[in-house]
Amino acid sequence: MKTFMTFAILTLLVYETTSDQASSYIIDNSVGYGRTFNGIGAISGGGATSKLLVNYPEQQRSEILDYLFKPNFGASLHIFKVEIGGDIQSTDGTEASHMHYGWDEDYTRGYEWWMLQEAKKRNPNIKLYGLPWGFPGWLRDAEDTPWKNIPTTADYIVKWINGAKVHYNLTIDYIGIWNESPYNVTYIKTLRKALDMGGFSNTLIIAPDQNGWPIVEDITKDKELFDAVYAIGSHYPEMNSPPSAVQTGKPLWASEDRTSHDDVTGGGCLSRTLNQNYVTGLMTSTIFWNVVTSYYYGLPDYNAGLMSAGVPWTGHYEVRPPIWMTAHTTQFTEIGWKYFKHGYGVGNFTNGGSYVVLTSPDEQQLTIIIETLSQDPSECTRPARFQYLKNLKEQIVNFQLKGKFAGSIESLNAWYSRPGYSKVPPVYFKKMDPVMVQNGSISLTIKQNEVWTLTTVTTGNKGSYPNIPDSGPFPIPYAEDFEGYSVGEEPYYFAQQIGSFEVGESDGNKFMKQMVIDEPVHWYWCHVDNGNTSLNVFGDYQWQDVSAAVAVQLQGQNTSDAVFLAVRATSGGCVALNETGLFMFFYPKEQRFVLTVDLLQHNVLMSGKVNKVTNNWDVLTLQVKGSRLTGAVNTEELFDIKTPVEISNGWVAVGTYPYGIAWFDDFQVSQL
C-alpha cells in the first residue's frame, strides 16, 4: 500500500515545476486518460437512518429530498444505495425484510422503496444500489451465515430486485453481497447466474462491500468470479488501494466511506475524501454513510448524515456543510466522465492539498476540483487519521492546459468553500467571478483550508428554500391506535431496534405486530439480534417523568411468551442488549410479571402474580415520576416502589421475550 502511494506522488512530481512564487501543473489529455468516473453516492440504511423522514410534513419532506437528489440544487447525488431489509439491527435500527419467512412476500414494507422512488423522480439518471446487512432467520445456517442453501439466498435477493421492477418500475443497477461480513465465492457466482436467468443481466455486482480488499486474491485466480464481479467495493479504505487491486483492471469503489458528523469537520472530511480517494487510491466511486440523519437523538452516530432531519413533528431540518462539499464534485461531473492521468491533471500540490481534473465523454466539458484541507477542519471519525503535509500553506498554482483543451477555453466558472473553524467565518458553495484562461494558463491563489471547483459547466446552483420551521420537542401527550395505517406499514414514531414491527389487522381492528419468530442472520459486526428478544423505542431520549400504557395480546401460532412496556429506556443500536431502563415484562399464559432494570432480565427488582388476565387485550401501565415507579395490568396495581437513581431518562419502549408474534394497540404516553 505504501509502495503504491509513493509511486503516485513521485509520478506527479516529475511533471511539475516550482518556483518561490508559484507551482505549475500540466492538464493534458493528449497522453490519454485515467480511469472512468463512476459517481458519488450516499446510503439510506445500515440501518434505519431514514426512519423519521417519511413522516415529515409533505412540503419539508419534498425540500429535504430536493437537497439530496435534485440535480443542480444541493448534493445532486449520482448513486443512491439502500439497505435490503433483513429484520436485523444494522446501526440505528432494524429494517423489515420483504420475506420475513420463506412463505411470505410483501413489497410494501419499510420506507426504502419510497426513498428509491423519490430519488428517481428527481433524477431519472441516478443509479440505484441494494445491499443486505443481514438476512431473515429462515435463511440462516448453523454458522450464522446465509449460506444454508445458496440458490435460495440468491433467489431471495433476485426477488427483491424483481419487486422493485414489478411494483415500483425501478431498475436496480448495482447489487452487493453482505455488508462487512464474510463473502462466499460460490454465492457470488450463483447470484450472477440467478440475475441473468431472472432477466437482470444489467444489474452489476459490487463485491465484497467489506473492509479492506480481501476479494482481490480470489478474483485474480478465478475467471468465473472475475467475470461475475463488476467492481471491487471496499469500506473505509483510508483513501488507498493496494497495487494488486489496481492490477485487476476492475473499477475500485469506496462503496461505503466517511463516518463523521455533519458539521465543519464532517464537510471537510468529505471533501478531502472525494479527491484523495482517486489521487492516492484510484477509486472511481465514493458512497457516503449516511444520506440523512433522520433517526432519534440518543441512537448511535447521530448527525452522521449529509444533512439532518430528525424532528418530523415540527418539520425542522438542517442543510449542513456536507451537502455543499458534495456539490463541488457532483454538480459538475456525471457518471461516465474520464479522470485525467496522474501528473497530467491529477495529483497533490507541492505545498499541500490535491486536485483532480475530469472531462465529459465528448470532451466538451472540463472540471477541476481543488482542496487544501488541513487536519483541524477535515478530520474523519472513520477512516483513521490521514497523514497531512505539515507545510500546507498559501500557494499560487498555475495550471497549463495542453492537448485538446489548449486553446479552446477562455474562462472557467468558479465555486468556492471555506470551512469555518477557529473563528474563521465559513463560506459554502459560493459562486465566484470566472477565472480567466490566458494563453492556455490558469493562475489561482489558494489558501489553507479551501475548496474550489473550476469548470466549463454552467448549471451549478446553490438551491435554497425559505422559512424552515423551528425545531421543538416531541409532542406529548401522544396516543396511537394504528387505524390510520395500511396493513404491513411500519408505524412512524416507533423506532424498532430488535425485531420487526408492522401494522396488522384482525376483525376490522388494526394494531402493531412484532413479526420475527426466528433468530436472523446478523450483520457480522453487530450481534444484538442473538439476544432472542425484540425492542421498539418511542419518543424522546430526554424524557424523565412519564406515564405510558399499551394494550397487548398473544394470539395465534408462533407467539412470544412475554411482552413488555418500559420507561426511561436508554440504549439502541448494536448495544441495545445493554439497555437499561424500567421494564415490566408480562407473561399472560403464566399470569405473572417481572420488573427489571435491563432488557435481558438479569437485574430483577421484583416479580409476582397477575390476577387480572383476560386472555384477550390486556392493558399494561407504567408511571414514573422522580424516584417513584408504579405499574399495573388491567388496572390491578402490581407495585409502587422507589426507582434506582442512575436510571434518570430515556425512551418509552415495547417488545417481546423471546422472539415471537405479539400484538400491541392503544399506545399512550403523557408527561407527569
XYZ file of C-alpha atoms in Angstrom:
672
model
C 0.000 0.000 0.000
C 2.766 2.428 0.898
C 4.646 1.481 -2.254
C 1.724 2.469 -4.448
C 1.162 5.798 -2.690
C 4.809 6.745 -3.083
C 4.706 5.827 -6.754
C 1.649 8.005 -7.397
C 3.131 11.047 -5.708
C 6.534 10.680 -7.372
C 4.838 10.404 -10.740
C 3.181 13.760 -10.109
C 6.402 15.485 -9.060
C 8.147 14.501 -12.273
C 5.717 16.651 -14.228
C 5.570 19.787 -12.080
C 7.839 22.776 -11.958
C 8.112 25.071 -8.965
C 9.398 28.473 -8.048
C 9.345 30.621 -4.912
C 6.149 32.259 -6.121
C 4.157 29.525 -7.872
C 3.933 25.863 -8.772
C 2.874 24.745 -12.232
C 0.814 21.704 -13.115
C 0.005 20.288 -16.530
C -3.530 19.410 -17.653
C -3.069 17.315 -20.783
C -5.332 14.716 -22.380
C -3.005 14.004 -25.323
C -1.337 11.267 -23.243
C -4.681 9.529 -22.756
C -6.989 9.397 -19.770
C -7.044 7.718 -16.395
C -9.991 5.737 -15.100
C -13.698 6.292 -15.759
C -15.630 8.164 -13.073
C -18.443 6.032 -11.583
C -20.167 8.662 -9.468
C -20.732 9.897 -5.912
C -23.492 8.494 -3.730
C -24.886 8.099 -0.239
C -26.601 5.374 1.767
C -30.018 5.066 3.358
C -29.799 2.187 5.773
C -27.208 0.450 7.795
C -29.583 0.918 9.402
C -32.887 2.683 9.665
C -31.146 6.020 9.119
C -34.096 7.459 7.153
C -36.707 6.173 9.595
C -38.263 9.526 10.543
C -38.169 11.150 7.109
C -41.327 9.546 5.760
C -43.409 11.243 8.460
C -42.256 14.801 7.706
C -44.875 17.278 6.508
C -45.105 16.943 2.748
C -43.590 20.350 1.976
C -40.497 19.944 4.151
C -40.087 16.308 3.129
C -40.009 17.324 -0.523
C -37.483 20.070 0.216
C -35.185 17.633 2.040
C -35.326 15.202 -0.865
C -34.521 18.036 -3.283
C -31.381 18.904 -1.323
C -30.263 15.296 -1.605
C -31.261 14.214 -5.109
C -32.380 17.097 -7.330
C -29.740 17.864 -9.970
C -28.065 21.263 -9.699
C -29.687 22.086 -6.382
C -27.821 20.514 -3.461
C -25.852 17.291 -3.091
C -27.146 16.171 -6.516
C -26.181 12.549 -5.844
C -25.282 10.239 -8.720
C -25.873 6.981 -6.800
C -28.405 6.059 -4.130
C -27.632 2.966 -2.099
C -30.203 1.391 0.235
C -30.298 -1.429 2.715
C -32.194 -4.538 1.687
C -34.022 -5.065 4.959
C -33.268 -8.309 6.762
C -35.122 -7.874 10.090
C -31.771 -7.197 11.794
C -30.164 -4.345 13.706
C -27.693 -2.591 11.442
C -26.657 0.541 13.421
C -29.650 2.733 14.308
C -32.476 0.264 13.929
C -33.845 -2.694 12.022
C -35.317 -2.611 8.536
C -38.074 -5.016 7.544
C -37.420 -7.881 5.150
C -39.623 -8.344 2.090
C -39.751 -12.016 3.198
C -39.991 -12.455 6.968
C -40.487 -16.165 6.313
C -39.963 -18.486 3.358
C -43.678 -18.452 2.571
C -44.029 -14.686 2.839
C -43.547 -11.880 0.275
C -44.527 -8.246 0.778
C -43.034 -5.371 -1.217
C -44.773 -2.589 0.672
C -42.761 -2.875 3.897
C -40.438 -0.170 5.110
C -39.563 3.163 3.541
C -36.659 2.365 1.202
C -38.998 1.690 -1.739
C -40.437 5.171 -1.239
C -36.951 6.694 -0.939
C -35.836 4.996 -4.162
C -38.893 6.324 -5.981
C -38.347 9.861 -4.732
C -34.689 9.806 -5.767
C -35.547 8.534 -9.242
C -38.377 11.042 -9.602
C -35.934 13.903 -9.064
C -33.100 12.469 -11.120
C -34.055 9.832 -13.712
C -30.345 9.191 -14.306
C -29.498 8.319 -10.713
C -28.101 4.803 -10.238
C -29.753 2.564 -7.622
C -27.826 0.108 -5.458
C -29.079 -2.506 -2.982
C -27.124 -4.264 -0.232
C -28.229 -6.577 2.593
C -26.748 -6.034 6.059
C -28.373 -9.274 7.252
C -30.997 -11.843 6.374
C -34.164 -13.262 7.958
C -33.805 -16.344 10.118
C -35.202 -18.852 7.617
C -32.023 -18.362 5.517
C -29.702 -18.949 8.480
C -27.322 -21.916 8.773
C -25.623 -23.363 11.842
C -22.663 -20.972 11.440
C -24.965 -17.926 11.488
C -24.438 -17.196 7.791
C -26.994 -17.074 4.956
C -25.294 -19.888 3.031
C -27.520 -22.761 4.219
C -28.949 -23.004 0.725
C -27.050 -20.685 -1.592
C -29.513 -20.803 -4.537
C -32.342 -19.916 -2.124
C -30.422 -16.906 -0.782
C -29.658 -15.769 -4.329
C -33.346 -16.132 -5.205
C -34.260 -14.041 -2.141
C -32.125 -11.163 -3.484
C -33.395 -11.550 -7.054
C -36.957 -11.382 -5.735
C -36.147 -8.035 -4.089
C -34.757 -6.714 -7.387
C -37.787 -8.051 -9.228
C -40.091 -6.492 -6.622
C -38.506 -3.113 -7.296
C -39.228 -3.546 -11.003
C -42.721 -5.029 -10.828
C -44.174 -2.904 -8.038
C -42.314 0.390 -8.495
C -40.854 0.324 -12.013
C -37.395 0.751 -10.525
C -34.263 -0.692 -12.097
C -31.623 -1.761 -9.581
C -28.282 -1.005 -11.223
C -25.932 -2.459 -8.606
C -26.230 -5.206 -6.013
C -23.919 -6.072 -3.139
C -23.213 -9.286 -1.221
C -23.385 -8.976 2.600
C -22.353 -5.784 4.309
C -18.942 -6.011 6.027
C -19.394 -9.747 6.520
C -17.572 -12.788 5.104
C -18.376 -13.264 1.428
C -18.901 -16.623 -0.257
C -17.373 -17.150 -3.709
C -19.943 -19.765 -4.703
C -22.742 -17.396 -3.704
C -21.363 -14.553 -5.840
C -21.204 -16.830 -8.888
C -24.663 -18.232 -8.142
C -26.097 -14.728 -7.725
C -24.674 -13.695 -11.089
C -26.328 -16.691 -12.776
C -29.618 -16.078 -10.949
C -29.624 -12.424 -12.025
C -29.010 -13.400 -15.646
C -31.721 -16.073 -15.576
C -34.146 -13.641 -13.961
C -33.701 -11.058 -16.708
C -31.383 -8.804 -14.702
C -28.135 -9.175 -16.635
C -27.676 -5.390 -16.436
C -27.687 -5.431 -12.632
C -23.983 -5.360 -11.793
C -22.374 -6.961 -8.746
C -20.219 -4.855 -6.420
C -18.169 -7.113 -4.140
C -17.462 -7.683 -1.403
C -18.726 -4.473 0.326
C -16.289 -5.321 3.092
C -13.470 -3.579 4.920
C -10.178 -3.921 3.051
C -9.635 -5.698 -0.267
C -9.884 -9.418 0.608
C -11.565 -10.482 -2.610
C -8.679 -9.393 -4.845
C -6.760 -12.644 -4.442
C -9.848 -14.725 -5.251
C -10.683 -12.620 -8.300
C -7.197 -12.907 -9.764
C -7.211 -16.722 -9.681
C -10.858 -17.436 -10.578
C -12.058 -16.299 -14.010
C -15.714 -17.069 -13.320
C -15.596 -14.898 -10.201
C -13.681 -12.218 -12.110
C -16.417 -12.145 -14.752
C -19.198 -12.101 -12.142
C -17.919 -9.013 -10.310
C -18.192 -5.606 -11.963
C -16.356 -3.537 -9.353
C -14.408 -4.193 -6.168
C -16.113 -2.377 -3.303
C -14.168 -1.580 -0.137
C -15.412 0.134 3.017
C -13.425 2.924 4.669
C -10.324 2.258 2.522
C -8.418 5.200 4.028
C -8.009 6.806 0.603
C -5.813 4.000 -0.646
C -5.873 0.736 -2.562
C -3.200 -1.941 -2.957
C -1.362 -2.494 -6.267
C -2.953 -5.934 -6.550
C -6.434 -4.346 -6.656
C -5.355 -1.797 -9.269
C -3.790 -4.523 -11.411
C -7.093 -6.406 -11.731
C -8.288 -3.608 -14.016
C -11.627 -3.636 -12.200
C -13.253 -0.372 -11.116
C -12.342 0.271 -7.481
C -15.048 1.750 -5.280
C -15.172 3.164 -1.778
C -18.602 1.564 -1.535
C -19.024 2.949 1.996
C -16.928 5.796 3.304
C -16.705 8.696 5.745
C -18.301 8.354 9.114
C -18.181 11.831 10.568
C -20.546 14.422 11.941
C -22.405 16.723 9.582
C -20.575 19.756 10.908
C -17.448 21.633 9.808
C -15.069 18.696 10.147
C -17.575 16.344 8.541
C -17.814 18.546 5.472
C -14.040 18.879 5.309
C -13.559 15.140 5.732
C -15.972 14.507 2.872
C -14.331 16.970 0.507
C -10.828 15.677 1.142
C -12.016 12.084 0.798
C -13.640 12.732 -2.571
C -10.383 13.974 -4.070
C -7.909 11.727 -2.302
C -9.834 8.527 -2.981
C -8.770 8.934 -6.591
C -5.466 10.771 -6.150
C -3.954 8.156 -3.839
C -6.364 5.239 -4.255
C -7.616 5.285 -7.870
C -11.168 4.762 -6.585
C -13.721 5.956 -9.104
C -16.807 5.957 -6.897
C -17.317 7.080 -3.306
C -20.541 6.362 -1.416
C -21.063 8.037 1.931
C -22.836 6.759 5.026
C -25.370 8.147 5.531
C -27.635 10.188 3.329
C -29.661 11.924 6.052
C -29.765 11.856 9.854
C -33.430 11.007 10.243
C -33.459 8.949 13.429
C -33.840 9.691 17.119
C -31.287 11.629 19.108
C -29.714 9.145 21.509
C -29.153 6.473 18.870
C -25.604 5.794 17.607
C -23.787 8.155 15.229
C -26.293 10.968 15.499
C -25.701 13.734 12.932
C -23.607 11.496 10.659
C -25.658 12.270 7.540
C -25.176 14.734 4.716
C -27.921 16.745 6.426
C -30.197 16.436 9.474
C -33.926 15.771 9.582
C -34.743 14.191 12.938
C -37.798 16.119 14.164
C -40.699 15.431 11.769
C -43.273 16.633 14.317
C -42.029 20.191 13.682
C -40.843 19.968 10.056
C -37.441 21.355 11.062
C -34.338 20.254 9.163
C -30.795 21.495 8.717
C -28.813 21.779 5.486
C -25.293 21.072 6.689
C -21.774 21.536 5.206
C -21.514 18.026 3.660
C -24.302 18.901 1.217
C -22.260 21.722 -0.283
C -18.917 19.935 -0.158
C -20.518 17.104 -2.131
C -21.887 19.590 -4.652
C -18.360 20.708 -5.544
C -17.991 17.378 -7.351
C -21.490 16.138 -8.136
C -22.911 19.274 -9.770
C -20.027 19.483 -12.253
C -19.493 15.845 -13.239
C -21.544 12.878 -14.342
C -21.078 9.119 -14.344
C -19.009 8.196 -17.403
C -16.700 11.206 -17.310
C -12.970 10.496 -17.502
C -10.286 11.332 -14.985
C -7.075 12.731 -16.406
C -3.897 10.779 -15.780
C -1.755 11.297 -12.707
C 0.768 14.016 -13.424
C -1.371 15.329 -16.279
C -4.410 16.529 -14.312
C -4.470 14.524 -11.076
C -2.151 14.837 -8.096
C -1.077 16.560 -4.899
C 0.122 20.146 -4.689
C 3.684 20.893 -3.625
C 2.508 22.886 -0.611
C -0.338 20.579 0.371
C -3.760 19.725 -0.930
C -4.862 17.944 -4.062
C -6.552 18.383 -7.418
C -8.430 16.192 -9.862
C -9.469 17.022 -13.422
C -12.282 15.301 -15.314
C -13.838 15.696 -18.731
C -17.102 14.613 -20.307
C -17.095 11.678 -22.763
C -17.418 14.074 -25.727
C -14.551 16.198 -24.336
C -16.721 19.297 -24.407
C -16.728 19.951 -20.638
C -13.853 20.265 -18.191
C -13.961 20.338 -14.370
C -11.094 20.915 -11.909
C -11.712 20.190 -8.206
C -9.192 21.514 -5.667
C -8.875 21.038 -1.900
C -6.239 22.321 0.527
C -7.683 20.976 3.757
C -5.603 20.618 6.891
C -6.396 18.310 9.769
C -8.402 20.650 12.005
C -11.429 21.236 9.754
C -11.438 17.848 7.992
C -10.682 15.001 10.366
C -12.916 11.962 9.893
C -14.306 9.709 12.592
C -13.605 6.907 10.147
C -11.254 6.226 8.404
C -8.281 6.745 10.709
C -6.251 9.939 10.723
C -4.816 10.808 7.321
C -1.169 11.846 7.038
C -1.364 15.562 6.237
C 1.509 17.523 4.783
C 2.897 19.711 7.554
C 3.862 22.563 5.218
C 0.333 23.187 3.965
C 0.184 26.920 3.287
C -0.988 29.614 0.915
C 0.196 28.932 -2.608
C -0.117 30.137 -6.161
C -0.899 27.332 -8.585
C -0.634 27.585 -12.354
C -2.447 25.047 -14.496
C -1.194 24.779 -18.071
C -3.818 23.441 -20.491
C -2.439 21.219 -23.206
C -3.867 18.744 -25.692
C -7.445 19.311 -26.839
C -8.091 21.997 -24.220
C -5.000 24.097 -25.011
C -6.786 26.866 -26.892
C -10.466 26.063 -26.535
C -11.266 27.576 -23.099
C -11.292 31.298 -22.341
C -12.661 31.202 -18.765
C -13.882 28.818 -16.110
C -16.808 29.192 -13.747
C -15.629 29.164 -10.141
C -17.277 27.842 -6.964
C -15.683 28.272 -3.559
C -15.962 26.911 0.003
C -14.036 27.553 3.207
C -14.967 25.522 6.314
C -15.479 27.687 9.356
C -13.181 26.830 12.246
C -11.069 28.638 14.868
C -13.175 31.801 14.482
C -12.763 31.759 10.692
C -16.202 32.508 9.199
C -17.476 29.741 6.907
C -18.256 30.066 3.215
C -20.059 27.238 1.471
C -20.520 26.773 -2.251
C -20.286 30.407 -3.249
C -20.219 31.330 -6.920
C -17.185 33.493 -7.624
C -16.159 35.575 -10.597
C -14.992 33.455 -13.518
C -11.310 32.540 -13.610
C -9.729 33.679 -16.854
C -7.593 31.424 -19.024
C -4.728 33.306 -20.658
C -2.612 31.597 -23.286
C -3.824 28.243 -22.011
C -2.773 29.056 -18.448
C -4.878 29.288 -15.283
C -3.460 31.003 -12.203
C -5.089 30.793 -8.794
C -4.018 31.810 -5.303
C -5.175 29.167 -2.838
C -5.080 29.485 0.939
C -5.114 26.740 3.504
C -8.478 25.011 4.029
C -10.237 25.931 0.836
C -12.214 24.005 -1.762
C -12.502 25.217 -5.346
C -14.299 23.961 -8.412
C -13.266 25.457 -11.762
C -15.469 24.296 -14.593
C -16.919 24.908 -18.018
C -20.248 23.580 -16.713
C -22.729 26.450 -16.399
C -25.584 24.777 -14.496
C -24.176 24.936 -10.954
C -26.636 26.274 -8.411
C -26.891 26.664 -4.650
C -30.519 25.766 -4.056
C -32.443 27.041 -1.080
C -35.890 27.114 0.471
C -37.115 29.848 2.826
C -38.862 29.574 6.153
C -37.666 26.280 7.564
C -39.806 25.634 10.686
C -38.196 25.868 14.099
C -37.295 22.715 15.998
C -39.186 21.591 19.071
C -39.704 18.693 21.490
C -41.700 15.575 20.760
C -45.452 16.287 21.105
C -46.890 14.899 24.287
C -49.443 13.630 25.272
C -49.474 11.172 22.394
C -51.886 8.359 21.536
C -51.774 5.787 18.734
C -54.445 3.259 17.739
C -52.817 2.353 14.371
C -56.117 2.726 12.482
C -54.630 5.298 10.106
C -52.035 2.919 8.681
C -52.161 0.359 5.899
C -51.590 -3.278 6.813
C -47.857 -4.028 6.633
C -46.874 -0.400 7.187
C -44.303 0.490 9.844
C -45.686 2.929 12.458
C -43.927 6.264 12.106
C -42.552 7.122 15.521
C -41.727 3.598 16.699
C -38.017 3.066 16.027
C -37.546 -0.696 16.033
C -34.160 -1.742 17.399
C -34.514 -5.528 17.512
C -37.208 -7.465 15.674
C -39.616 -6.123 13.075
C -42.906 -4.367 13.833
C -45.660 -3.613 11.339
C -49.387 -2.941 11.306
C -51.664 -5.992 11.307
C -55.432 -6.364 11.259
C -57.951 -8.759 12.794
C -61.744 -8.481 12.818
C -61.563 -4.921 11.497
C -59.180 -3.757 14.226
C -55.650 -2.607 13.420
C -52.675 -2.943 15.740
C -48.872 -3.123 15.718
C -47.475 -6.631 15.349
C -43.995 -7.998 16.120
C -43.130 -10.349 13.244
C -39.752 -12.023 13.846
C -40.042 -15.616 15.087
C -36.504 -16.943 14.475
C -33.066 -15.549 15.188
C -31.990 -13.755 11.988
C -28.600 -13.714 10.257
C -26.998 -10.732 11.935
C -24.608 -8.189 10.484
C -21.128 -9.511 11.204
C -20.204 -6.608 13.499
C -23.492 -6.473 15.393
C -24.680 -9.426 17.462
C -27.594 -7.796 19.240
C -30.092 -9.938 17.294
C -28.726 -13.024 19.057
C -30.418 -11.935 22.284
C -33.750 -13.559 21.331
C -35.745 -10.511 22.358
C -37.345 -7.643 20.444
C -37.228 -3.928 21.234
C -39.019 -0.893 19.809
C -38.293 2.570 21.234
C -40.516 5.625 21.034
C -40.444 9.346 21.702
C -37.755 11.430 23.355
C -34.499 10.168 24.833
C -34.630 13.042 27.337
C -38.000 12.033 28.820
C -37.944 11.585 32.592
C -41.371 11.689 34.256
C -43.948 9.953 32.080
C -46.986 7.723 32.132
C -47.192 5.033 29.432
C -49.815 2.434 28.579
C -50.342 -0.186 25.889
C -52.820 -2.981 25.214
C -51.154 -6.313 24.380
C -52.267 -9.688 23.100
C -50.615 -13.003 22.235
C -52.811 -14.637 19.625
C -52.374 -17.481 17.136
C -49.282 -19.509 16.261
C -45.585 -18.698 16.845
C -46.386 -16.295 19.669
C -43.913 -14.947 22.165
C -44.061 -15.883 25.852
C -43.932 -12.333 27.199
C -44.435 -8.727 26.198
C -43.043 -5.690 27.963
C -43.595 -1.983 28.449
C -40.654 0.180 29.515
C -39.918 3.759 30.512
C -36.560 5.544 30.708
C -35.086 3.071 28.215
C -31.579 4.222 27.388
C -29.902 2.191 24.628
C -30.352 1.316 20.995
C -28.313 0.193 18.043
C -25.792 -2.607 18.368
C -25.564 -2.136 22.137
C -29.314 -2.470 22.657
C -28.857 -5.636 24.722
C -27.110 -3.408 27.257
C -30.351 -1.467 27.515
C -31.103 -0.142 30.964
C -34.436 1.281 31.974
C -37.533 0.258 33.876
C -39.030 -2.810 32.183
C -42.275 -4.516 33.129
C -42.443 -7.956 31.492
C -45.877 -9.576 31.380
C -46.249 -13.357 30.943
C -50.006 -13.771 30.301
C -50.014 -17.572 29.994
C -48.198 -17.879 33.325
C -50.151 -14.985 34.874
C -47.029 -13.307 36.231
C -44.869 -10.198 35.803
C -41.171 -9.400 36.154
C -39.884 -5.868 36.832
C -36.262 -5.385 35.760
C -33.778 -2.604 35.073
C -32.420 -4.284 31.926
C -33.698 -5.761 28.681
C -32.266 -9.229 29.304
C -33.986 -9.553 32.709
C -30.716 -10.152 34.540
C -31.321 -7.489 37.191
C -34.745 -8.115 38.654
C -36.263 -5.569 41.034
C -39.298 -7.696 41.815
C -41.691 -10.242 40.344
C -45.109 -11.560 41.201
C -48.519 -12.857 40.194
C -51.022 -11.060 37.928
C -54.595 -11.877 38.919
C -56.491 -9.958 36.235
C -55.539 -11.662 32.952
C -58.162 -11.517 30.196
C -56.559 -13.768 27.568
C -57.632 -11.062 25.138
C -56.396 -7.469 25.198
C -54.520 -6.848 28.458
C -53.542 -3.266 29.310
C -50.091 -2.575 30.757
C -49.446 0.730 32.539
C -46.209 2.232 33.873
C -45.786 5.582 35.584
C -42.519 7.112 36.746
C -42.120 10.450 38.495
C -38.847 11.293 40.155
C -37.840 8.172 42.058
C -41.350 6.676 42.255
C -42.458 3.911 39.861
C -45.893 2.301 39.713
C -47.118 -0.453 37.427
C -50.405 -2.158 36.664
C -52.048 -4.759 34.431
C -55.734 -4.211 33.685
C -55.891 -1.585 36.485
C -54.536 -4.093 39.035
C -51.658 -2.289 40.715
C -48.650 -4.602 40.890
C -46.039 -2.375 42.508
C -45.293 1.087 43.850
C -41.555 1.325 44.508
C -38.535 3.605 44.528
C -36.512 3.513 41.295
C -32.741 3.122 41.006
C -31.167 6.600 40.990
C -28.951 6.057 37.932
C -31.917 5.480 35.591
C -32.985 9.072 35.060
C -34.210 9.445 31.478
C -34.909 7.595 28.239
C -37.464 6.496 25.674
C -40.676 4.616 26.198
C -40.315 1.124 24.714
C -42.244 -2.051 23.951
C -41.127 -5.501 22.876
C -41.204 -9.237 23.415
C -39.285 -12.062 25.025
C -38.411 -14.286 23.246
C -38.866 -13.651 19.525
C -42.427 -14.400 18.515
C -45.688 -12.871 17.349
C -47.231 -10.270 19.649
C -49.859 -7.574 19.170
C -49.780 -4.020 20.570
C -52.615 -1.475 20.460
C -53.935 1.737 22.025
C -50.496 3.028 22.932
C -50.463 6.178 25.075
C -47.810 8.343 26.674
C -48.170 11.532 28.696
C -45.996 13.804 30.812
C -46.230 13.711 34.592
